[in-house]
PDB file of C-alpha atoms and ligand atoms in Angstrom:
ATOM      1  CA  MET N   1      39.732   9.370  23.559  1.00  0.00           C
ATOM      2  CA  MET N   2      40.791   5.763  24.123  1.00  0.00           C
ATOM      3  CA  MET N   3      38.215   3.122  23.419  1.00  0.00           C
ATOM      4  CA  CYS N   4      38.438  -0.531  24.311  1.00  0.00           C
ATOM      5  CA  ARG N   5      38.089  -3.001  21.494  1.00  0.00           C
ATOM      6  CA  ARG N   6      34.739  -4.290  22.743  1.00  0.00           C
ATOM      7  CA  CYS N   7      33.288  -0.773  22.994  1.00  0.00           C
ATOM      8  CA  PHE N   8      34.548   0.018  19.531  1.00  0.00           C
ATOM      9  CA  GLY N   9      32.970  -3.192  18.260  1.00  0.00           C
ATOM     10  CA  ALA N  10      29.633  -2.291  19.825  1.00  0.00           C
ATOM     11  CA  LEU N  11      29.817   1.190  18.382  1.00  0.00           C
ATOM     12  CA  ALA N  12      30.640  -0.158  14.928  1.00  0.00           C
ATOM     13  CA  LEU N  13      27.743  -2.613  15.164  1.00  0.00           C
ATOM     14  CA  TRP N  14      25.425   0.211  16.216  1.00  0.00           C
ATOM     15  CA  ALA N  15      26.582   2.299  13.234  1.00  0.00           C
ATOM     16  CA  VAL N  16      25.931  -0.581  10.849  1.00  0.00           C
ATOM     17  CA  MET N  17      22.486  -1.230  12.325  1.00  0.00           C
ATOM     18  CA  ALA N  18      21.611   2.459  12.123  1.00  0.00           C
ATOM     19  CA  ALA N  19      22.710   2.513   8.473  1.00  0.00           C
ATOM     20  CA  VAL N  20      20.631  -0.605   7.735  1.00  0.00           C
ATOM     21  CA  ALA N  21      17.605   0.930   9.445  1.00  0.00           C
ATOM     22  CA  LEU N  22      17.988   4.063   7.348  1.00  0.00           C
ATOM     23  CA  ALA N  23      18.443   2.087   4.151  1.00  0.00           C
ATOM     24  CA  ALA N  24      15.463  -0.119   4.968  1.00  0.00           C
ATOM     25  CA  ALA N  25      13.076   2.763   5.596  1.00  0.00           C
ATOM     26  CA  PRO N  26      13.250   4.961   2.516  1.00  0.00           C
ATOM     27  CA  TYR N  27      10.239   7.154   3.264  1.00  0.00           C
ATOM     28  CA  LYS N  28       9.361   9.662   5.937  1.00  0.00           C
ATOM     29  CA  ALA N  29       5.759   9.736   7.108  1.00  0.00           C
ATOM     30  CA  LEU N  30       3.974  12.309   9.259  1.00  0.00           C
ATOM     31  CA  ILE N  31       0.704  11.549  11.012  1.00  0.00           C
ATOM     32  CA  VAL N  32      -1.285  14.692  11.785  1.00  0.00           C
ATOM     33  CA  ASP N  33      -3.767  14.505  14.668  1.00  0.00           C
ATOM     34  CA  GLY N  34      -4.777  16.410  17.805  1.00  0.00           C
ATOM     35  CA  GLN N  35      -8.491  16.965  17.263  1.00  0.00           C
ATOM     36  CA  ASN N  36     -11.110  14.579  15.918  1.00  0.00           C
ATOM     37  CA  ALA N  37     -14.671  13.628  16.820  1.00  0.00           C
ATOM     38  CA  HIS N  38     -13.177  10.122  16.695  1.00  0.00           C
ATOM     39  CA  ASP N  39     -10.731   8.556  19.169  1.00  0.00           C
ATOM     40  CA  TRP N  40      -7.510   9.701  17.514  1.00  0.00           C
ATOM     41  CA  LYS N  41      -5.494   8.988  20.664  1.00  0.00           C
ATOM     42  CA  SER N  42      -6.015   5.255  20.235  1.00  0.00           C
ATOM     43  CA  THR N  43      -5.826   5.075  16.421  1.00  0.00           C
ATOM     44  CA  THR N  44      -2.674   7.129  15.772  1.00  0.00           C
ATOM     45  CA  PRO N  45      -0.341   4.655  17.579  1.00  0.00           C
ATOM     46  CA  VAL N  46      -1.821   1.812  15.506  1.00  0.00           C
ATOM     47  CA  LEU N  47      -1.417   3.739  12.242  1.00  0.00           C
ATOM     48  CA  LYS N  48       2.188   4.498  13.242  1.00  0.00           C
ATOM     49  CA  ARG N  49       2.955   0.850  13.967  1.00  0.00           C
ATOM     50  CA  LEU N  50       1.323  -0.311  10.723  1.00  0.00           C
ATOM     51  CA  LEU N  51       3.516   2.063   8.727  1.00  0.00           C
ATOM     52  CA  GLU N  52       6.675   1.096  10.611  1.00  0.00           C
ATOM     53  CA  GLU N  53       6.117  -2.637  10.294  1.00  0.00           C
ATOM     54  CA  THR N  54       6.339  -2.378   6.503  1.00  0.00           C
ATOM     55  CA  GLY N  55       9.994  -1.396   6.954  1.00  0.00           C
ATOM     56  CA  LEU N  56       9.338   1.399   4.468  1.00  0.00           C
ATOM     57  CA  PHE N  57       8.651   4.317   6.792  1.00  0.00           C
ATOM     58  CA  THR N  58      10.023   6.271   9.666  1.00  0.00           C
ATOM     59  CA  VAL N  59       7.071   7.980  11.317  1.00  0.00           C
ATOM     60  CA  ASP N  60       6.642  11.250  13.168  1.00  0.00           C
ATOM     61  CA  VAL N  61       3.418  12.562  14.694  1.00  0.00           C
ATOM     62  CA  ALA N  62       2.330  16.213  14.690  1.00  0.00           C
ATOM     63  CA  THR N  63      -0.338  16.786  17.349  1.00  0.00           C
ATOM     64  CA  SER N  64      -2.252  20.059  17.220  1.00  0.00           C
ATOM     65  CA  PRO N  65      -3.414  22.049  20.249  1.00  0.00           C
ATOM     66  CA  PRO N  66      -6.796  20.912  21.606  1.00  0.00           C
ATOM     67  CA  ARG N  67     -10.105  22.201  20.277  1.00  0.00           C
ATOM     68  CA  GLY N  68     -10.625  25.878  20.988  1.00  0.00           C
ATOM     69  CA  ALA N  69      -6.972  26.542  21.858  1.00  0.00           C
ATOM     70  CA  ASP N  70      -4.709  28.934  19.951  1.00  0.00           C
ATOM     71  CA  MET N  71      -3.589  27.142  16.751  1.00  0.00           C
ATOM     72  CA  GLY N  72      -1.164  29.889  15.766  1.00  0.00           C
ATOM     73  CA  GLY N  73       1.930  27.841  16.595  1.00  0.00           C
ATOM     74  CA  PHE N  74       0.830  24.675  14.797  1.00  0.00           C
ATOM     75  CA  LYS N  75       3.205  24.529  11.816  1.00  0.00           C
ATOM     76  CA  PRO N  76       4.227  20.985  10.871  1.00  0.00           C
ATOM     77  CA  ASN N  77       7.079  20.910   8.355  1.00  0.00           C
ATOM     78  CA  PHE N  78       5.113  19.002   5.699  1.00  0.00           C
ATOM     79  CA  ALA N  79       7.844  19.531   3.109  1.00  0.00           C
ATOM     80  CA  ALA N  80      10.202  17.274   5.085  1.00  0.00           C
ATOM     81  CA  TYR N  81       7.980  14.232   4.457  1.00  0.00           C
ATOM     82  CA  ASP N  82       7.060  11.838   1.658  1.00  0.00           C
ATOM     83  CA  VAL N  83       3.576  11.174   2.965  1.00  0.00           C
ATOM     84  CA  VAL N  84       1.239  12.931   5.392  1.00  0.00           C
ATOM     85  CA  VAL N  85      -1.441  10.782   7.033  1.00  0.00           C
ATOM     86  CA  CYS N  86      -4.461  12.870   8.026  1.00  0.00           C
ATOM     87  CA  ASN N  87      -6.098  11.670  11.246  1.00  0.00           C
ATOM     88  CA  TYR N  88      -7.369  15.175  11.984  1.00  0.00           C
ATOM     89  CA  GLN N  89     -10.813  16.753  12.076  1.00  0.00           C
ATOM     90  CA  GLY N  90     -11.311  19.941  14.040  1.00  0.00           C
ATOM     91  CA  ASP N  91     -10.480  23.624  14.228  1.00  0.00           C
ATOM     92  CA  PRO N  92      -9.103  25.347  11.110  1.00  0.00           C
ATOM     93  CA  TRP N  93      -5.338  25.403  10.771  1.00  0.00           C
ATOM     94  CA  PRO N  94      -3.522  28.773  10.573  1.00  0.00           C
ATOM     95  CA  GLU N  95      -3.374  30.256   7.059  1.00  0.00           C
ATOM     96  CA  GLU N  96       0.379  29.689   6.892  1.00  0.00           C
ATOM     97  CA  THR N  97      -0.066  25.982   7.720  1.00  0.00           C
ATOM     98  CA  LYS N  98      -2.855  25.636   5.143  1.00  0.00           C
ATOM     99  CA  ARG N  99      -0.668  27.241   2.465  1.00  0.00           C
ATOM    100  CA  ALA N 100       2.252  24.963   3.374  1.00  0.00           C
ATOM    101  CA  PHE N 101       0.037  21.872   3.105  1.00  0.00           C
ATOM    102  CA  VAL N 102      -1.352  22.858  -0.313  1.00  0.00           C
ATOM    103  CA  GLU N 103       2.154  23.678  -1.561  1.00  0.00           C
ATOM    104  CA  TYR N 104       3.410  20.319  -0.227  1.00  0.00           C
ATOM    105  CA  VAL N 105       0.742  18.373  -2.144  1.00  0.00           C
ATOM    106  CA  ASN N 106       0.991  20.554  -5.248  1.00  0.00           C
ATOM    107  CA  SER N 107       4.705  19.956  -5.498  1.00  0.00           C
ATOM    108  CA  GLY N 108       4.424  16.164  -5.279  1.00  0.00           C
ATOM    109  CA  GLY N 109       3.784  15.263  -1.640  1.00  0.00           C
ATOM    110  CA  GLY N 110       1.725  12.199  -0.748  1.00  0.00           C
ATOM    111  CA  VAL N 111      -1.398  12.246   1.427  1.00  0.00           C
ATOM    112  CA  VAL N 112      -3.426   9.501   3.076  1.00  0.00           C
ATOM    113  CA  VAL N 113      -6.895  10.578   4.188  1.00  0.00           C
ATOM    114  CA  TYR N 114      -7.952   8.184   6.951  1.00  0.00           C
ATOM    115  CA  HIS N 115     -11.647   7.669   7.854  1.00  0.00           C
ATOM    116  CA  PHE N 116     -13.080  10.794   9.543  1.00  0.00           C
ATOM    117  CA  ALA N 117     -10.391  13.105   8.120  1.00  0.00           C
ATOM    118  CA  CYS N 118     -12.847  13.312   5.209  1.00  0.00           C
ATOM    119  CA  ALA N 119     -15.028  15.423   7.523  1.00  0.00           C
ATOM    120  CA  ALA N 120     -12.334  18.021   8.240  1.00  0.00           C
ATOM    121  CA  PHE N 121     -12.212  21.567   6.917  1.00  0.00           C
ATOM    122  CA  PRO N 122     -15.540  21.820   5.014  1.00  0.00           C
ATOM    123  CA  ASP N 123     -14.845  25.480   4.191  1.00  0.00           C
ATOM    124  CA  TRP N 124     -11.277  25.009   2.892  1.00  0.00           C
ATOM    125  CA  LYS N 125     -11.601  24.833  -0.901  1.00  0.00           C
ATOM    126  CA  GLU N 126      -8.183  23.305  -1.582  1.00  0.00           C
ATOM    127  CA  TYR N 127      -8.629  20.633   1.112  1.00  0.00           C
ATOM    128  CA  ASN N 128     -11.900  19.570  -0.517  1.00  0.00           C
ATOM    129  CA  GLU N 129     -10.092  19.321  -3.848  1.00  0.00           C
ATOM    130  CA  ILE N 130      -7.215  17.369  -2.307  1.00  0.00           C
ATOM    131  CA  ILE N 131      -9.463  14.790  -0.602  1.00  0.00           C
ATOM    132  CA  GLY N 132     -11.817  14.588  -3.607  1.00  0.00           C
ATOM    133  CA  LEU N 133     -14.843  13.518  -1.583  1.00  0.00           C
ATOM    134  CA  GLY N 134     -15.805  14.392   1.967  1.00  0.00           C
ATOM    135  CA  GLY N 135     -18.710  14.234   4.379  1.00  0.00           C
ATOM    136  CA  TRP N 136     -20.383  15.982   7.297  1.00  0.00           C
ATOM    137  CA  GLY N 137     -19.585  19.555   8.323  1.00  0.00           C
ATOM    138  CA  ARG N 138     -22.732  20.823   6.516  1.00  0.00           C
ATOM    139  CA  ARG N 139     -21.491  19.391   3.209  1.00  0.00           C
ATOM    140  CA  ASN N 140     -24.218  19.148   0.582  1.00  0.00           C
ATOM    141  CA  GLU N 141     -24.657  19.456  -3.206  1.00  0.00           C
ATOM    142  CA  LYS N 142     -22.800  22.779  -3.173  1.00  0.00           C
ATOM    143  CA  TRP N 143     -19.621  20.790  -2.446  1.00  0.00           C
ATOM    144  CA  GLY N 144     -19.995  18.629  -5.572  1.00  0.00           C
ATOM    145  CA  PRO N 145     -21.475  15.339  -6.734  1.00  0.00           C
ATOM    146  CA  TYR N 146     -21.896  11.962  -5.107  1.00  0.00           C
ATOM    147  CA  VAL N 147     -19.675   9.437  -6.874  1.00  0.00           C
ATOM    148  CA  ARG N 148     -21.241   6.021  -7.377  1.00  0.00           C
ATOM    149  CA  TRP N 149     -20.639   2.846  -9.318  1.00  0.00           C
ATOM    150  CA  ARG N 150     -23.669   2.095 -11.495  1.00  0.00           C
ATOM    151  CA  ASP N 151     -24.010  -0.343 -14.385  1.00  0.00           C
ATOM    152  CA  GLY N 152     -20.296  -0.987 -14.644  1.00  0.00           C
ATOM    153  CA  LYS N 153     -19.066   2.569 -14.528  1.00  0.00           C
ATOM    154  CA  ILE N 154     -18.444   5.563 -12.301  1.00  0.00           C
ATOM    155  CA  VAL N 155     -21.308   8.045 -12.176  1.00  0.00           C
ATOM    156  CA  ARG N 156     -21.191  11.582 -10.781  1.00  0.00           C
ATOM    157  CA  ASP N 157     -24.611  12.238  -9.271  1.00  0.00           C
ATOM    158  CA  MET N 158     -25.638  15.864  -8.594  1.00  0.00           C
ATOM    159  CA  THR N 159     -28.831  14.953  -6.713  1.00  0.00           C
ATOM    160  CA  PRO N 160     -29.221  17.461  -3.851  1.00  0.00           C
ATOM    161  CA  GLY N 161     -28.704  16.119  -0.351  1.00  0.00           C
ATOM    162  CA  ARG N 162     -26.416  15.619   2.578  1.00  0.00           C
ATOM    163  CA  GLY N 163     -22.746  14.810   2.325  1.00  0.00           C
ATOM    164  CA  GLY N 164     -21.708  11.927   4.552  1.00  0.00           C
ATOM    165  CA  GLY N 165     -23.590   9.306   6.506  1.00  0.00           C
ATOM    166  CA  HIS N 166     -23.716   5.653   7.456  1.00  0.00           C
ATOM    167  CA  GLY N 167     -26.024   3.043   8.919  1.00  0.00           C
ATOM    168  CA  PRO N 168     -25.260   0.854  11.942  1.00  0.00           C
ATOM    169  CA  ALA N 169     -21.854  -0.846  11.843  1.00  0.00           C
ATOM    170  CA  GLN N 170     -21.919  -3.959   9.684  1.00  0.00           C
ATOM    171  CA  GLU N 171     -19.602  -6.384   7.949  1.00  0.00           C
ATOM    172  CA  PHE N 172     -19.290  -5.587   4.275  1.00  0.00           C
ATOM    173  CA  GLN N 173     -17.563  -6.679   1.122  1.00  0.00           C
ATOM    174  CA  LEU N 174     -15.270  -4.437  -0.891  1.00  0.00           C
ATOM    175  CA  VAL N 175     -15.217  -4.858  -4.656  1.00  0.00           C
ATOM    176  CA  VAL N 176     -12.159  -3.760  -6.623  1.00  0.00           C
ATOM    177  CA  ARG N 177     -13.179  -1.483  -9.513  1.00  0.00           C
ATOM    178  CA  GLU N 178      -9.656  -0.581 -10.688  1.00  0.00           C
ATOM    179  CA  PRO N 179      -7.508  -3.732 -10.604  1.00  0.00           C
ATOM    180  CA  ASN N 180      -4.602  -2.164 -12.524  1.00  0.00           C
ATOM    181  CA  HIS N 181      -3.722   0.461  -9.935  1.00  0.00           C
ATOM    182  CA  PRO N 182      -0.554  -0.233  -7.870  1.00  0.00           C
ATOM    183  CA  ILE N 183      -2.583  -0.226  -4.630  1.00  0.00           C
ATOM    184  CA  THR N 184      -5.097  -2.849  -5.794  1.00  0.00           C
ATOM    185  CA  ARG N 185      -2.963  -4.883  -8.213  1.00  0.00           C
ATOM    186  CA  GLY N 186      -2.964  -8.516  -7.084  1.00  0.00           C
ATOM    187  CA  LEU N 187      -5.797  -8.147  -4.570  1.00  0.00           C
ATOM    188  CA  PRO N 188      -8.797 -10.442  -5.002  1.00  0.00           C
ATOM    189  CA  LYS N 189     -11.706  -8.788  -6.811  1.00  0.00           C
ATOM    190  CA  ARG N 190     -13.884  -9.105  -3.692  1.00  0.00           C
ATOM    191  CA  PHE N 191     -12.836  -9.121  -0.044  1.00  0.00           C
ATOM    192  CA  MET N 192     -14.576  -8.807   3.302  1.00  0.00           C
ATOM    193  CA  HIS N 193     -14.004  -6.170   5.963  1.00  0.00           C
ATOM    194  CA  VAL N 194     -14.922  -6.482   9.661  1.00  0.00           C
ATOM    195  CA  LYS N 195     -17.958  -4.842  11.264  1.00  0.00           C
ATOM    196  CA  ASP N 196     -17.404  -1.130  10.665  1.00  0.00           C
ATOM    197  CA  GLU N 197     -19.120   2.023   9.507  1.00  0.00           C
ATOM    198  CA  LEU N 198     -19.847   1.861   5.784  1.00  0.00           C
ATOM    199  CA  TYR N 199     -19.381   5.465   4.732  1.00  0.00           C
ATOM    200  CA  GLY N 200     -21.869   6.731   2.202  1.00  0.00           C
ATOM    201  CA  TRP N 201     -23.137   9.902   0.545  1.00  0.00           C
ATOM    202  CA  LEU N 202     -19.628  11.394   0.400  1.00  0.00           C
ATOM    203  CA  ARG N 203     -19.506  14.372  -1.928  1.00  0.00           C
ATOM    204  CA  GLY N 204     -16.959  16.848  -3.169  1.00  0.00           C
ATOM    205  CA  PRO N 205     -15.268  18.229  -6.275  1.00  0.00           C
ATOM    206  CA  ALA N 206     -14.155  14.675  -7.221  1.00  0.00           C
ATOM    207  CA  LYS N 207     -11.667  16.014  -9.766  1.00  0.00           C
ATOM    208  CA  ASN N 208      -8.924  13.673 -11.041  1.00  0.00           C
ATOM    209  CA  LEU N 209     -10.447  10.958  -8.880  1.00  0.00           C
ATOM    210  CA  THR N 210      -9.995   7.209  -9.408  1.00  0.00           C
ATOM    211  CA  VAL N 211     -12.268   4.831  -7.538  1.00  0.00           C
ATOM    212  CA  LEU N 212     -10.283   1.760  -6.495  1.00  0.00           C
ATOM    213  CA  ALA N 213     -12.958  -0.108  -4.535  1.00  0.00           C
ATOM    214  CA  THR N 214     -16.600   0.242  -3.591  1.00  0.00           C
ATOM    215  CA  ALA N 215     -18.955  -1.470  -1.151  1.00  0.00           C
ATOM    216  CA  PHE N 216     -22.693  -1.878  -1.575  1.00  0.00           C
ATOM    217  CA  ALA N 217     -24.663  -0.108   1.167  1.00  0.00           C
ATOM    218  CA  PRO N 218     -28.095  -1.812   1.499  1.00  0.00           C
ATOM    219  CA  LYS N 219     -31.020   0.455   2.329  1.00  0.00           C
ATOM    220  CA  GLU N 220     -32.293  -2.053   4.885  1.00  0.00           C
ATOM    221  CA  LYS N 221     -29.008  -1.579   6.762  1.00  0.00           C
ATOM    222  CA  GLY N 222     -29.206   2.209   6.757  1.00  0.00           C
ATOM    223  CA  GLY N 223     -27.327   2.730   3.517  1.00  0.00           C
ATOM    224  CA  SER N 224     -27.993   4.530   0.254  1.00  0.00           C
ATOM    225  CA  GLY N 225     -28.719   1.463  -1.841  1.00  0.00           C
ATOM    226  CA  GLU N 226     -25.644   2.390  -3.886  1.00  0.00           C
ATOM    227  CA  HIS N 227     -22.137   1.078  -4.427  1.00  0.00           C
ATOM    228  CA  GLU N 228     -20.190   3.578  -2.339  1.00  0.00           C
ATOM    229  CA  PRO N 229     -16.545   4.488  -3.040  1.00  0.00           C
ATOM    230  CA  LEU N 230     -14.448   3.606   0.027  1.00  0.00           C
ATOM    231  CA  LEU N 231     -10.940   3.405  -1.428  1.00  0.00           C
ATOM    232  CA  PHE N 232      -9.963   6.011  -4.004  1.00  0.00           C
ATOM    233  CA  THR N 233      -7.139   8.209  -5.211  1.00  0.00           C
ATOM    234  CA  VAL N 234      -6.902  11.838  -6.276  1.00  0.00           C
ATOM    235  CA  ARG N 235      -4.235  13.601  -8.327  1.00  0.00           C
ATOM    236  CA  TYR N 236      -3.722  17.134  -7.058  1.00  0.00           C
ATOM    237  CA  GLY N 237      -0.956  19.020  -8.846  1.00  0.00           C
ATOM    238  CA  LYS N 238       2.006  16.661  -8.713  1.00  0.00           C
ATOM    239  CA  GLY N 239       0.718  15.108  -5.484  1.00  0.00           C
ATOM    240  CA  ARG N 240      -0.787  11.688  -4.899  1.00  0.00           C
ATOM    241  CA  VAL N 241      -3.713  11.342  -2.504  1.00  0.00           C
ATOM    242  CA  PHE N 242      -5.192   8.082  -1.236  1.00  0.00           C
ATOM    243  CA  GLN N 243      -8.396   8.034   0.782  1.00  0.00           C
ATOM    244  CA  ASN N 244      -9.301   5.044   2.955  1.00  0.00           C
ATOM    245  CA  ALA N 245     -12.766   5.443   4.486  1.00  0.00           C
ATOM    246  CA  LEU N 246     -12.468   2.337   6.688  1.00  0.00           C
ATOM    247  CA  GLY N 247     -11.459   2.145  10.358  1.00  0.00           C
ATOM    248  CA  HIS N 248     -13.864   3.733  12.865  1.00  0.00           C
ATOM    249  CA  THR N 249     -11.792   2.738  15.948  1.00  0.00           C
ATOM    250  CA  ALA N 250      -8.597   0.829  16.750  1.00  0.00           C
ATOM    251  CA  GLU N 251     -10.720  -2.354  16.757  1.00  0.00           C
ATOM    252  CA  GLN N 252     -11.456  -1.973  13.027  1.00  0.00           C
ATOM    253  CA  LEU N 253      -7.753  -1.343  12.349  1.00  0.00           C
ATOM    254  CA  LYS N 254      -7.160  -5.034  13.112  1.00  0.00           C
ATOM    255  CA  SER N 255      -8.949  -5.893   9.861  1.00  0.00           C
ATOM    256  CA  VAL N 256      -6.470  -7.126   7.286  1.00  0.00           C
ATOM    257  CA  ALA N 257      -8.579  -5.395   4.632  1.00  0.00           C
ATOM    258  CA  PHE N 258      -7.771  -2.108   6.357  1.00  0.00           C
ATOM    259  CA  ILE N 259      -4.147  -2.928   7.211  1.00  0.00           C
ATOM    260  CA  VAL N 260      -3.135  -3.952   3.710  1.00  0.00           C
ATOM    261  CA  THR N 261      -4.956  -1.188   1.842  1.00  0.00           C
ATOM    262  CA  PHE N 262      -3.586   1.397   4.291  1.00  0.00           C
ATOM    263  CA  GLN N 263       0.002   0.149   4.019  1.00  0.00           C
ATOM    264  CA  ARG N 264      -0.104  -0.152   0.230  1.00  0.00           C
ATOM    265  CA  GLY N 265      -1.891   3.187  -0.121  1.00  0.00           C
ATOM    266  CA  ALA N 266       0.716   4.935   2.016  1.00  0.00           C
ATOM    267  CA  GLU N 267       3.571   3.492  -0.053  1.00  0.00           C
ATOM    268  CA  TRP N 268       1.864   4.561  -3.271  1.00  0.00           C
ATOM    269  CA  ALA N 269       1.172   8.059  -1.936  1.00  0.00           C
ATOM    270  CA  ALA N 270       4.827   8.376  -0.909  1.00  0.00           C
ATOM    271  CA  SER N 271       6.380   6.960  -4.062  1.00  0.00           C
ATOM    272  CA  GLY N 272       3.891   6.188  -6.835  1.00  0.00           C
ATOM    273  CA  LYS N 273       4.609   2.474  -6.570  1.00  0.00           C
ATOM    274  CA  VAL N 274       3.792  -0.489  -4.348  1.00  0.00           C
ATOM    275  CA  THR N 275       6.413  -3.130  -3.566  1.00  0.00           C
ATOM    276  CA  GLN N 276       4.543  -4.951  -0.781  1.00  0.00           C
ATOM    277  CA  PRO N 277       3.264  -8.438  -1.625  1.00  0.00           C
ATOM    278  CA  VAL N 278      -0.334  -9.393  -0.839  1.00  0.00           C
ATOM    279  CA  PRO N 279      -0.121 -11.346   2.455  1.00  0.00           C
ATOM    280  CA  ASP N 280      -1.429 -14.889   2.917  1.00  0.00           C
ATOM    281  CA  ASP N 281      -3.968 -13.774   5.529  1.00  0.00           C
ATOM    282  CA  PHE N 282      -5.713 -11.368   3.142  1.00  0.00           C
ATOM    283  CA  PRO N 283      -9.510 -11.758   3.436  1.00  0.00           C
ATOM    284  CA  THR N 284     -11.577 -13.654   0.915  1.00  0.00           C
ATOM    285  CA  ALA N 285     -14.898 -12.793  -0.705  1.00  0.00           C
ATOM    286  CA  GLU N 286     -16.693 -14.636   2.098  1.00  0.00           C
ATOM    287  CA  ARG N 287     -14.576 -14.052   5.162  1.00  0.00           C
ATOM    288  CA  ALA N 288     -12.925 -11.080   6.872  1.00  0.00           C
ATOM    289  CA  SER N 289      -9.596 -11.632   8.632  1.00  0.00           C
ATOM    290  CA  VAL N 290      -8.033  -9.853  11.600  1.00  0.00           C
ATOM    291  CA  ARG N 291      -4.609  -9.529  13.200  1.00  0.00           C
ATOM    292  CA  GLU N 292      -4.555  -9.253  16.994  1.00  0.00           C
TER     293      GLU N 292
HETATM  294 ZN1   ZN I 301     -16.272   6.605  12.318  1.00  0.00          ZN
END
């Protein structure tokens, strides 16, 4: 086939740009959604964009059939990805899909558990171990302890009671409890988040769990009166799991506290390291910041 010089030039430029794009995005991410008592249809596109704008990820989305429909054909190829972002809460996955997910994490896959994904699959033992702490779905003391920060250390509290809850949406301050983790390294010790649900009373097996940041949930604002873990990691087999309890709707995903911890957490889950600098608009101890 003959090709004019200009066409050839355009093709060559396209090839170079494609190669640059590939080189610039070393990790493959998969967002799983399709059912959720939350508005997953408006949050997934934001999560996708936040991952892509780091230049580190190409992003696919696996959307399950709707609630009550046959899930038999829902078989995302988890093994093809470096990180799976869970924005799913709903009907159980097929056994084959559950096995593939556990095998993916066990063999070194990364997972980001976003907000209400901590309420998914209460009766799936391995999922509870992978996410470390969860809420709702009848969870109670049989699922494991509450994990709280008391008197300068992490405490596992077996007091009977519900798993999962929150008061009315409020602004709150996150406090870094593990400043030497790649996700939190370089962040200020204290930083504000926008008006959002402050998740509390999460409980689960909490094995191999590292609390990165907590927020105090005042009783007078519907909270537990405890420092609740909102950012934490779990080691499951060779896999890295990061849970980010922030972000009730797309509005809360404008919070730079969410954006930066989500982006850094996803990179860490995918690779075990974080190369992203802390941006200049990161919130302070007194003031939340947002990106429109
Ligand atoms: Zn919510």
